[in-house]
Amino acid sequence: MILHSYWRSGAAYRVRIALNLKGLTYDQQGHDLRTGAQKDAAYVALNPQGMVPALQVDGAVLTQSPAILEWLEETHPEPPLMPSSPVGRAHVRAMAALIACDIHPLNNLRVGKALRDMFGADQAAVDAWAARWITPGFTALETLVAQHGADWSFGDTPTLADCCVIPQIYSARRFNVPLDAFPRLLAIDERAAAHPAFATAHPDRQPDAD
């Protein structure tokens, strides 16, 4: 497997966590989003959207982190990252989508660049923009974890929801978003920091990190 990524990409971070939880071996090829490396013709030939992550495996190129996470669960079912019941799986998918669909797309690198280039936003304005979407999303997620979580976001083992939660907490800290109102999320983050699969996936530990 070759994971095309960028060390600080939240979407790539999700996939690294899942690969590690599954105990899979993979190589990484970094594409520096700050320099536009993801738009290089050779990479666009692999991933026409010119975004990360992409996973090369068995002659195929898989794109979009939710699709990659689902593929990993389907093809490498042990250890499971989804509950056994259909209702439980729906709850985990909803938690993951809350982040991957409603929070993350509004505070990724290209959105921040557009805010700066098109509207002259400074870092304080970009931070406020990120908080505008992260805070209500985390408020809802904190409630969902209270309803369905134990040691992790859903139940007492990591799921695909946690693969999304941890990178978003990392991103929230980058944007100086206050997190004191989310003790359950912070407890999960603390537990993840001590878990080898999550710790190894941390952006600072990637081969292309600054």
mmCIF file of N, CA and C in Angstrom, residues 26-143:
data_model
loop_
_atom_site.group_PDB
_atom_site.id
_atom_site.type_symbol
_atom_site.label_atom_id
_atom_site.label_comp_id
_atom_site.label_asym_id
_atom_site.label_seq_id
_atom_site.Cartn_x
_atom_site.Cartn_y
_atom_site.Cartn_z
ATOM 1 N N TYR A 26 2.253 0.128 5.323
ATOM 2 C CA TYR A 26 2.083 0.992 4.155
ATOM 3 C C TYR A 26 3.258 1.951 4.050
ATOM 4 N N ASP A 27 3.545 2.374 2.835
ATOM 5 C CA ASP A 27 4.511 3.436 2.583
ATOM 6 C C ASP A 27 3.755 4.739 2.410
ATOM 7 N N GLN A 28 4.465 5.832 2.606
ATOM 8 C CA GLN A 28 3.839 7.140 2.433
ATOM 9 C C GLN A 28 4.579 7.953 1.373
ATOM 10 N N GLN A 29 3.802 8.687 0.611
ATOM 11 C CA GLN A 29 4.359 9.671 -0.321
ATOM 12 C C GLN A 29 3.705 11.004 -0.015
ATOM 13 N N GLY A 30 4.506 11.950 0.451
ATOM 14 C CA GLY A 30 3.971 13.242 0.857
ATOM 15 C C GLY A 30 3.814 14.193 -0.309
ATOM 16 N N HIS A 31 2.781 15.012 -0.240
ATOM 17 C CA HIS A 31 2.513 16.061 -1.228
ATOM 18 C C HIS A 31 2.241 17.340 -0.435
ATOM 19 N N ASP A 32 3.135 18.297 -0.525
ATOM 20 C CA ASP A 32 3.031 19.511 0.280
ATOM 21 C C ASP A 32 1.918 20.402 -0.279
ATOM 22 N N LEU A 33 0.814 20.442 0.434
ATOM 23 C CA LEU A 33 -0.339 21.216 -0.038
ATOM 24 C C LEU A 33 -0.043 22.712 -0.084
ATOM 25 N N ARG A 34 0.910 23.161 0.710
ATOM 26 C CA ARG A 34 1.234 24.588 0.747
ATOM 27 C C ARG A 34 1.879 25.058 -0.547
ATOM 28 N N THR A 35 2.553 24.153 -1.234
ATOM 29 C CA THR A 35 3.232 24.507 -2.487
ATOM 30 C C THR A 35 2.449 24.064 -3.712
ATOM 31 N N GLY A 36 1.298 23.449 -3.504
ATOM 32 C CA GLY A 36 0.499 22.971 -4.625
ATOM 33 C C GLY A 36 0.982 21.679 -5.228
ATOM 34 N N ALA A 37 1.801 20.913 -4.490
ATOM 35 C CA ALA A 37 2.357 19.669 -5.024
ATOM 36 C C ALA A 37 1.272 18.667 -5.400
ATOM 37 N N GLN A 38 0.105 18.790 -4.761
ATOM 38 C CA GLN A 38 -0.980 17.842 -5.043
ATOM 39 C C GLN A 38 -1.591 18.070 -6.432
ATOM 40 N N LYS A 39 -1.228 19.171 -7.081
ATOM 41 C CA LYS A 39 -1.727 19.463 -8.425
ATOM 42 C C LYS A 39 -0.718 19.076 -9.500
ATOM 43 N N ASP A 40 0.381 18.467 -9.100
ATOM 44 C CA ASP A 40 1.363 17.978 -10.058
ATOM 45 C C ASP A 40 0.691 16.987 -11.015
ATOM 46 N N ALA A 41 1.075 17.051 -12.283
ATOM 47 C CA ALA A 41 0.406 16.241 -13.303
ATOM 48 C C ALA A 41 0.483 14.749 -13.001
ATOM 49 N N ALA A 42 1.601 14.304 -12.466
ATOM 50 C CA ALA A 42 1.745 12.875 -12.179
ATOM 51 C C ALA A 42 0.779 12.435 -11.098
ATOM 52 N N TYR A 43 0.553 13.299 -10.115
ATOM 53 C CA TYR A 43 -0.386 12.932 -9.050
ATOM 54 C C TYR A 43 -1.829 13.045 -9.530
ATOM 55 N N VAL A 44 -2.132 14.082 -10.293
ATOM 56 C CA VAL A 44 -3.494 14.234 -10.812
ATOM 57 C C VAL A 44 -3.867 13.063 -11.711
ATOM 58 N N ALA A 45 -2.869 12.463 -12.361
ATOM 59 C CA ALA A 45 -3.149 11.275 -13.161
ATOM 60 C C ALA A 45 -3.625 10.117 -12.289
ATOM 61 N N LEU A 46 -3.171 10.102 -11.008
ATOM 62 C CA LEU A 46 -3.642 9.091 -10.059
ATOM 63 C C LEU A 46 -4.974 9.482 -9.446
ATOM 64 N N ASN A 47 -5.064 10.739 -9.036
ATOM 65 C CA ASN A 47 -6.259 11.248 -8.366
ATOM 66 C C ASN A 47 -6.712 12.516 -9.077
ATOM 67 N N PRO A 48 -7.687 12.419 -9.971
ATOM 68 C CA PRO A 48 -8.084 13.571 -10.782
ATOM 69 C C PRO A 48 -8.514 14.787 -9.975
ATOM 70 N N GLN A 49 -8.934 14.584 -8.726
ATOM 71 C CA GLN A 49 -9.335 15.727 -7.897
ATOM 72 C C GLN A 49 -8.130 16.501 -7.387
ATOM 73 N N GLY A 50 -6.952 15.879 -7.411
ATOM 74 C CA GLY A 50 -5.755 16.565 -6.952
ATOM 75 C C GLY A 50 -5.816 16.919 -5.481
ATOM 76 N N MET A 51 -6.255 15.968 -4.673
ATOM 77 C CA MET A 51 -6.351 16.162 -3.235
ATOM 78 C C MET A 51 -5.794 14.930 -2.527
ATOM 79 N N VAL A 52 -5.518 15.087 -1.243
ATOM 80 C CA VAL A 52 -5.102 13.941 -0.431
ATOM 81 C C VAL A 52 -6.195 13.661 0.589
ATOM 82 N N PRO A 53 -6.277 12.370 1.013
ATOM 83 C CA PRO A 53 -5.392 11.257 0.701
ATOM 84 C C PRO A 53 -5.831 10.508 -0.552
ATOM 85 N N ALA A 54 -4.907 9.666 -1.018
ATOM 86 C CA ALA A 54 -5.220 8.626 -1.990
ATOM 87 C C ALA A 54 -4.440 7.395 -1.555
ATOM 88 N N LEU A 55 -5.037 6.242 -1.748
ATOM 89 C CA LEU A 55 -4.393 4.992 -1.339
ATOM 90 C C LEU A 55 -4.250 4.096 -2.551
ATOM 91 N N GLN A 56 -2.998 3.809 -2.906
ATOM 92 C CA GLN A 56 -2.719 2.859 -3.980
ATOM 93 C C GLN A 56 -2.632 1.464 -3.386
ATOM 94 N N VAL A 57 -3.442 0.553 -3.915
ATOM 95 C CA VAL A 57 -3.446 -0.808 -3.394
ATOM 96 C C VAL A 57 -3.981 -1.767 -4.459
ATOM 97 N N ASP A 58 -3.267 -2.852 -4.685
ATOM 98 C CA ASP A 58 -3.718 -3.923 -5.587
ATOM 99 C C ASP A 58 -4.104 -3.394 -6.963
ATOM 100 N N GLY A 59 -3.315 -2.440 -7.464
ATOM 101 C CA GLY A 59 -3.570 -1.908 -8.793
ATOM 102 C C GLY A 59 -4.664 -0.871 -8.869
ATOM 103 N N ALA A 60 -5.266 -0.534 -7.734
ATOM 104 C CA ALA A 60 -6.329 0.466 -7.698
ATOM 105 C C ALA A 60 -5.839 1.711 -6.962
ATOM 106 N N VAL A 61 -6.504 2.824 -7.211
ATOM 107 C CA VAL A 61 -6.257 4.059 -6.471
ATOM 108 C C VAL A 61 -7.565 4.469 -5.820
ATOM 109 N N LEU A 62 -7.587 4.452 -4.495
ATOM 110 C CA LEU A 62 -8.785 4.807 -3.739
ATOM 111 C C LEU A 62 -8.652 6.248 -3.257
ATOM 112 N N THR A 63 -9.717 7.017 -3.382
ATOM 113 C CA THR A 63 -9.701 8.417 -2.965
ATOM 114 C C THR A 63 -10.872 8.692 -2.031
ATOM 115 N N GLN A 64 -10.812 9.841 -1.384
ATOM 116 C CA GLN A 64 -11.794 10.312 -0.413
ATOM 117 C C GLN A 64 -11.722 9.462 0.860
ATOM 118 N N SER A 65 -11.342 10.096 1.958
ATOM 119 C CA SER A 65 -11.092 9.356 3.192
ATOM 120 C C SER A 65 -12.288 8.530 3.675
ATOM 121 N N PRO A 66 -13.551 8.992 3.605
ATOM 122 C CA PRO A 66 -14.644 8.112 4.053
ATOM 123 C C PRO A 66 -14.719 6.810 3.252
ATOM 124 N N ALA A 67 -14.487 6.908 1.941
ATOM 125 C CA ALA A 67 -14.516 5.705 1.105
ATOM 126 C C ALA A 67 -13.354 4.781 1.450
ATOM 127 N N ILE A 68 -12.181 5.363 1.714
ATOM 128 C CA ILE A 68 -11.022 4.546 2.078
ATOM 129 C C ILE A 68 -11.267 3.852 3.416
ATOM 130 N N LEU A 69 -11.826 4.577 4.378
ATOM 131 C CA LEU A 69 -12.106 3.982 5.691
ATOM 132 C C LEU A 69 -13.098 2.824 5.564
ATOM 133 N N GLU A 70 -14.126 3.011 4.767
ATOM 134 C CA GLU A 70 -15.107 1.942 4.581
ATOM 135 C C GLU A 70 -14.466 0.744 3.875
ATOM 136 N N TRP A 71 -13.616 1.002 2.889
ATOM 137 C CA TRP A 71 -12.938 -0.085 2.187
ATOM 138 C C TRP A 71 -12.053 -0.873 3.151
ATOM 139 N N LEU A 72 -11.330 -0.158 4.004
ATOM 140 C CA LEU A 72 -10.487 -0.843 4.984
ATOM 141 C C LEU A 72 -11.311 -1.748 5.887
ATOM 142 N N GLU A 73 -12.467 -1.264 6.307
ATOM 143 C CA GLU A 73 -13.318 -2.066 7.193
ATOM 144 C C GLU A 73 -13.868 -3.294 6.464
ATOM 145 N N GLU A 74 -14.200 -3.122 5.194
ATOM 146 C CA GLU A 74 -14.763 -4.237 4.430
ATOM 147 C C GLU A 74 -13.713 -5.294 4.091
ATOM 148 N N THR A 75 -12.502 -4.865 3.789
ATOM 149 C CA THR A 75 -11.484 -5.799 3.309
ATOM 150 C C THR A 75 -10.569 -6.316 4.417
ATOM 151 N N HIS A 76 -10.517 -5.614 5.535
ATOM 152 C CA HIS A 76 -9.692 -6.021 6.682
ATOM 153 C C HIS A 76 -10.555 -5.888 7.941
ATOM 154 N N PRO A 77 -11.505 -6.804 8.124
ATOM 155 C CA PRO A 77 -12.515 -6.642 9.173
ATOM 156 C C PRO A 77 -12.017 -6.794 10.611
ATOM 157 N N GLU A 78 -10.786 -7.253 10.786
ATOM 158 C CA GLU A 78 -10.260 -7.426 12.143
ATOM 159 C C GLU A 78 -9.059 -6.504 12.372
ATOM 160 N N PRO A 79 -9.027 -5.817 13.480
ATOM 161 C CA PRO A 79 -10.122 -5.663 14.441
ATOM 162 C C PRO A 79 -11.209 -4.761 13.865
ATOM 163 N N PRO A 80 -12.454 -5.001 14.229
ATOM 164 C CA PRO A 80 -13.545 -4.195 13.673
ATOM 165 C C PRO A 80 -13.510 -2.754 14.172
ATOM 166 N N LEU A 81 -13.784 -1.828 13.266
ATOM 167 C CA LEU A 81 -13.884 -0.418 13.618
ATOM 168 C C LEU A 81 -15.318 0.084 13.478
ATOM 169 N N MET A 82 -16.247 -0.868 13.369
ATOM 170 C CA MET A 82 -17.672 -0.559 13.337
ATOM 171 C C MET A 82 -18.391 -1.502 14.293
ATOM 172 N N PRO A 83 -19.458 -1.039 14.942
ATOM 173 C CA PRO A 83 -20.239 -1.931 15.819
ATOM 174 C C PRO A 83 -20.892 -3.049 15.017
ATOM 175 N N SER A 84 -21.348 -4.052 15.719
ATOM 176 C CA SER A 84 -21.961 -5.202 15.051
ATOM 177 C C SER A 84 -23.395 -4.928 14.618
ATOM 178 N N SER A 85 -24.103 -4.049 15.310
ATOM 179 C CA SER A 85 -25.518 -3.824 14.990
ATOM 180 C C SER A 85 -25.670 -2.746 13.918
ATOM 181 N N PRO A 86 -26.691 -2.857 13.056
ATOM 182 C CA PRO A 86 -26.932 -1.831 12.046
ATOM 183 C C PRO A 86 -27.173 -0.438 12.645
ATOM 184 N N VAL A 87 -27.888 -0.387 13.765
ATOM 185 C CA VAL A 87 -28.137 0.913 14.400
ATOM 186 C C VAL A 87 -26.831 1.499 14.924
ATOM 187 N N GLY A 88 -26.010 0.659 15.544
ATOM 188 C CA GLY A 88 -24.723 1.132 16.023
ATOM 189 C C GLY A 88 -23.848 1.645 14.900
ATOM 190 N N ARG A 89 -23.831 0.932 13.774
ATOM 191 C CA ARG A 89 -23.037 1.373 12.630
ATOM 192 C C ARG A 89 -23.554 2.711 12.102
ATOM 193 N N ALA A 90 -24.862 2.884 12.119
ATOM 194 C CA ALA A 90 -25.424 4.162 11.673
ATOM 195 C C ALA A 90 -24.990 5.303 12.588
ATOM 196 N N HIS A 91 -24.957 5.062 13.885
ATOM 197 C CA HIS A 91 -24.511 6.100 14.817
ATOM 198 C C HIS A 91 -23.046 6.458 14.573
ATOM 199 N N VAL A 92 -22.200 5.454 14.365
ATOM 200 C CA VAL A 92 -20.783 5.726 14.114
ATOM 201 C C VAL A 92 -20.614 6.491 12.809
ATOM 202 N N ARG A 93 -21.326 6.092 11.781
ATOM 203 C CA ARG A 93 -21.243 6.819 10.508
ATOM 204 C C ARG A 93 -21.708 8.260 10.663
ATOM 205 N N ALA A 94 -22.735 8.473 11.482
ATOM 206 C CA ALA A 94 -23.229 9.832 11.697
ATOM 207 C C ALA A 94 -22.178 10.692 12.399
ATOM 208 N N MET A 95 -21.512 10.133 13.419
ATOM 209 C CA MET A 95 -20.455 10.880 14.104
ATOM 210 C C MET A 95 -19.320 11.224 13.139
ATOM 211 N N ALA A 96 -18.923 10.239 12.335
ATOM 212 C CA ALA A 96 -17.846 10.481 11.373
ATOM 213 C C ALA A 96 -18.259 11.536 10.350
ATOM 214 N N ALA A 97 -19.505 11.461 9.874
ATOM 215 C CA ALA A 97 -19.969 12.420 8.873
ATOM 216 C C ALA A 97 -20.111 13.820 9.459
ATOM 217 N N LEU A 98 -20.484 13.912 10.725
ATOM 218 C CA LEU A 98 -20.566 15.218 11.376
ATOM 219 C C LEU A 98 -19.246 15.967 11.214
ATOM 220 N N ILE A 99 -18.150 15.231 11.327
ATOM 221 C CA ILE A 99 -16.839 15.849 11.171
ATOM 222 C C ILE A 99 -16.450 15.955 9.697
ATOM 223 N N ALA A 100 -16.502 14.827 9.002
ATOM 224 C CA ALA A 100 -15.975 14.784 7.639
ATOM 225 C C ALA A 100 -16.796 15.600 6.648
ATOM 226 N N CYS A 101 -18.084 15.764 6.915
ATOM 227 C CA CYS A 101 -18.959 16.493 5.988
ATOM 228 C C CYS A 101 -19.283 17.910 6.444
ATOM 229 N N ASP A 102 -19.442 18.117 7.754
ATOM 230 C CA ASP A 102 -19.969 19.385 8.247
ATOM 231 C C ASP A 102 -18.943 20.293 8.908
ATOM 232 N N ILE A 103 -17.842 19.736 9.431
ATOM 233 C CA ILE A 103 -16.841 20.571 10.102
ATOM 234 C C ILE A 103 -15.593 20.727 9.244
ATOM 235 N N HIS A 104 -14.947 19.620 8.952
ATOM 236 C CA HIS A 104 -13.631 19.661 8.322
ATOM 237 C C HIS A 104 -13.584 20.409 6.994
ATOM 238 N N PRO A 105 -14.557 20.220 6.075
ATOM 239 C CA PRO A 105 -14.427 20.907 4.795
ATOM 240 C C PRO A 105 -14.390 22.424 4.900
ATOM 241 N N LEU A 106 -14.902 22.976 5.990
ATOM 242 C CA LEU A 106 -14.960 24.430 6.137
ATOM 243 C C LEU A 106 -13.726 25.022 6.806
ATOM 244 N N ASN A 107 -12.797 24.173 7.279
ATOM 245 C CA ASN A 107 -11.589 24.742 7.901
ATOM 246 C C ASN A 107 -10.323 24.041 7.434
ATOM 247 N N ASN A 108 -10.347 23.517 6.193
ATOM 248 C CA ASN A 108 -9.124 22.911 5.681
ATOM 249 C C ASN A 108 -8.244 23.975 5.019
ATOM 250 N N LEU A 109 -7.095 23.559 4.522
ATOM 251 C CA LEU A 109 -6.092 24.501 4.042
ATOM 252 C C LEU A 109 -6.588 25.349 2.883
ATOM 253 N N ARG A 110 -7.283 24.741 1.935
ATOM 254 C CA ARG A 110 -7.696 25.516 0.767
ATOM 255 C C ARG A 110 -8.757 26.551 1.112
ATOM 256 N N VAL A 111 -9.604 26.265 2.114
ATOM 257 C CA VAL A 111 -10.586 27.261 2.548
ATOM 258 C C VAL A 111 -9.873 28.416 3.243
ATOM 259 N N GLY A 112 -8.911 28.097 4.104
ATOM 260 C CA GLY A 112 -8.142 29.159 4.750
ATOM 261 C C GLY A 112 -7.428 30.032 3.749
ATOM 262 N N LYS A 113 -6.873 29.422 2.700
ATOM 263 C CA LYS A 113 -6.189 30.188 1.655
ATOM 264 C C LYS A 113 -7.174 31.094 0.924
ATOM 265 N N ALA A 114 -8.380 30.587 0.645
ATOM 266 C CA ALA A 114 -9.388 31.407 -0.026
ATOM 267 C C ALA A 114 -9.805 32.589 0.849
ATOM 268 N N LEU A 115 -9.944 32.371 2.156
ATOM 269 C CA LEU A 115 -10.302 33.467 3.059
ATOM 270 C C LEU A 115 -9.238 34.558 3.036
ATOM 271 N N ARG A 116 -7.971 34.137 2.985
ATOM 272 C CA ARG A 116 -6.881 35.120 2.957
ATOM 273 C C ARG A 116 -6.800 35.829 1.604
ATOM 274 N N ASP A 117 -6.859 35.047 0.519
ATOM 275 C CA ASP A 117 -6.647 35.610 -0.815
ATOM 276 C C ASP A 117 -7.831 36.431 -1.302
ATOM 277 N N MET A 118 -9.044 35.975 -1.011
ATOM 278 C CA MET A 118 -10.227 36.638 -1.561
ATOM 279 C C MET A 118 -10.788 37.715 -0.644
ATOM 280 N N PHE A 119 -10.594 37.550 0.681
ATOM 281 C CA PHE A 119 -11.230 38.465 1.622
ATOM 282 C C PHE A 119 -10.244 39.156 2.554
ATOM 283 N N GLY A 120 -8.955 38.898 2.364
ATOM 284 C CA GLY A 120 -7.951 39.571 3.177
ATOM 285 C C GLY A 120 -7.973 39.180 4.641
ATOM 286 N N ALA A 121 -8.437 37.986 4.941
ATOM 287 C CA ALA A 121 -8.528 37.558 6.344
ATOM 288 C C ALA A 121 -7.137 37.369 6.932
ATOM 289 N N ASP A 122 -6.935 37.859 8.164
ATOM 290 C CA ASP A 122 -5.698 37.579 8.878
ATOM 291 C C ASP A 122 -5.879 36.291 9.690
ATOM 292 N N GLN A 123 -4.842 35.888 10.439
ATOM 293 C CA GLN A 123 -4.928 34.617 11.155
ATOM 294 C C GLN A 123 -6.035 34.624 12.196
ATOM 295 N N ALA A 124 -6.242 35.768 12.870
ATOM 296 C CA ALA A 124 -7.311 35.846 13.867
ATOM 297 C C ALA A 124 -8.677 35.614 13.223
ATOM 298 N N ALA A 125 -8.866 36.162 12.026
ATOM 299 C CA ALA A 125 -10.140 35.974 11.327
ATOM 300 C C ALA A 125 -10.306 34.526 10.872
ATOM 301 N N VAL A 126 -9.222 33.913 10.418
ATOM 302 C CA VAL A 126 -9.285 32.507 10.015
ATOM 303 C C VAL A 126 -9.599 31.630 11.223
ATOM 304 N N ASP A 127 -8.985 31.944 12.363
ATOM 305 C CA ASP A 127 -9.273 31.183 13.590
ATOM 306 C C ASP A 127 -10.746 31.319 13.975
ATOM 307 N N ALA A 128 -11.273 32.539 13.878
ATOM 308 C CA ALA A 128 -12.680 32.772 14.231
ATOM 309 C C ALA A 128 -13.607 32.020 13.281
ATOM 310 N N TRP A 129 -13.236 31.997 12.009
ATOM 311 C CA TRP A 129 -14.015 31.234 11.019
ATOM 312 C C TRP A 129 -14.040 29.758 11.385
ATOM 313 N N ALA A 130 -12.883 29.194 11.696
ATOM 314 C CA ALA A 130 -12.816 27.778 12.056
ATOM 315 C C ALA A 130 -13.651 27.489 13.291
ATOM 316 N N ALA A 131 -13.549 28.357 14.290
ATOM 317 C CA ALA A 131 -14.315 28.165 15.523
ATOM 318 C C ALA A 131 -15.818 28.216 15.266
ATOM 319 N N ARG A 132 -16.214 29.033 14.291
ATOM 320 C CA ARG A 132 -17.638 29.174 13.964
ATOM 321 C C ARG A 132 -18.263 27.834 13.588
ATOM 322 N N TRP A 133 -17.468 26.925 13.015
ATOM 323 C CA TRP A 133 -17.986 25.629 12.577
ATOM 324 C C TRP A 133 -17.592 24.496 13.521
ATOM 325 N N ILE A 134 -16.414 24.597 14.110
ATOM 326 C CA ILE A 134 -15.964 23.535 14.999
ATOM 327 C C ILE A 134 -16.772 23.517 16.292
ATOM 328 N N THR A 135 -17.027 24.676 16.867
ATOM 329 C CA THR A 135 -17.665 24.727 18.189
ATOM 330 C C THR A 135 -19.069 24.118 18.190
ATOM 331 N N PRO A 136 -19.968 24.502 17.289
ATOM 332 C CA PRO A 136 -21.290 23.856 17.321
ATOM 333 C C PRO A 136 -21.232 22.379 16.948
ATOM 334 N N GLY A 137 -20.303 22.025 16.066
ATOM 335 C CA GLY A 137 -20.160 20.616 15.724
ATOM 336 C C GLY A 137 -19.700 19.796 16.909
ATOM 337 N N PHE A 138 -18.723 20.315 17.642
ATOM 338 C CA PHE A 138 -18.245 19.609 18.830
ATOM 339 C C PHE A 138 -19.306 19.582 19.932
ATOM 340 N N THR A 139 -20.135 20.615 20.004
ATOM 341 C CA THR A 139 -21.211 20.629 20.990
ATOM 342 C C THR A 139 -22.166 19.463 20.746
ATOM 343 N N ALA A 140 -22.528 19.254 19.482
ATOM 344 C CA ALA A 140 -23.394 18.119 19.144
ATOM 345 C C ALA A 140 -22.673 16.800 19.373
ATOM 346 N N LEU A 141 -21.400 16.748 18.995
ATOM 347 C CA LEU A 141 -20.640 15.512 19.146
ATOM 348 C C LEU A 141 -20.469 15.139 20.615
ATOM 349 N N GLU A 142 -20.259 16.111 21.473
ATOM 350 C CA GLU A 142 -20.138 15.853 22.911
ATOM 351 C C GLU A 142 -21.400 15.172 23.437
ATOM 352 N N THR A 143 -22.560 15.616 22.952
ATOM 353 C CA THR A 143 -23.824 15.006 23.362
ATOM 354 C C THR A 143 -23.939 13.579 22.840
#
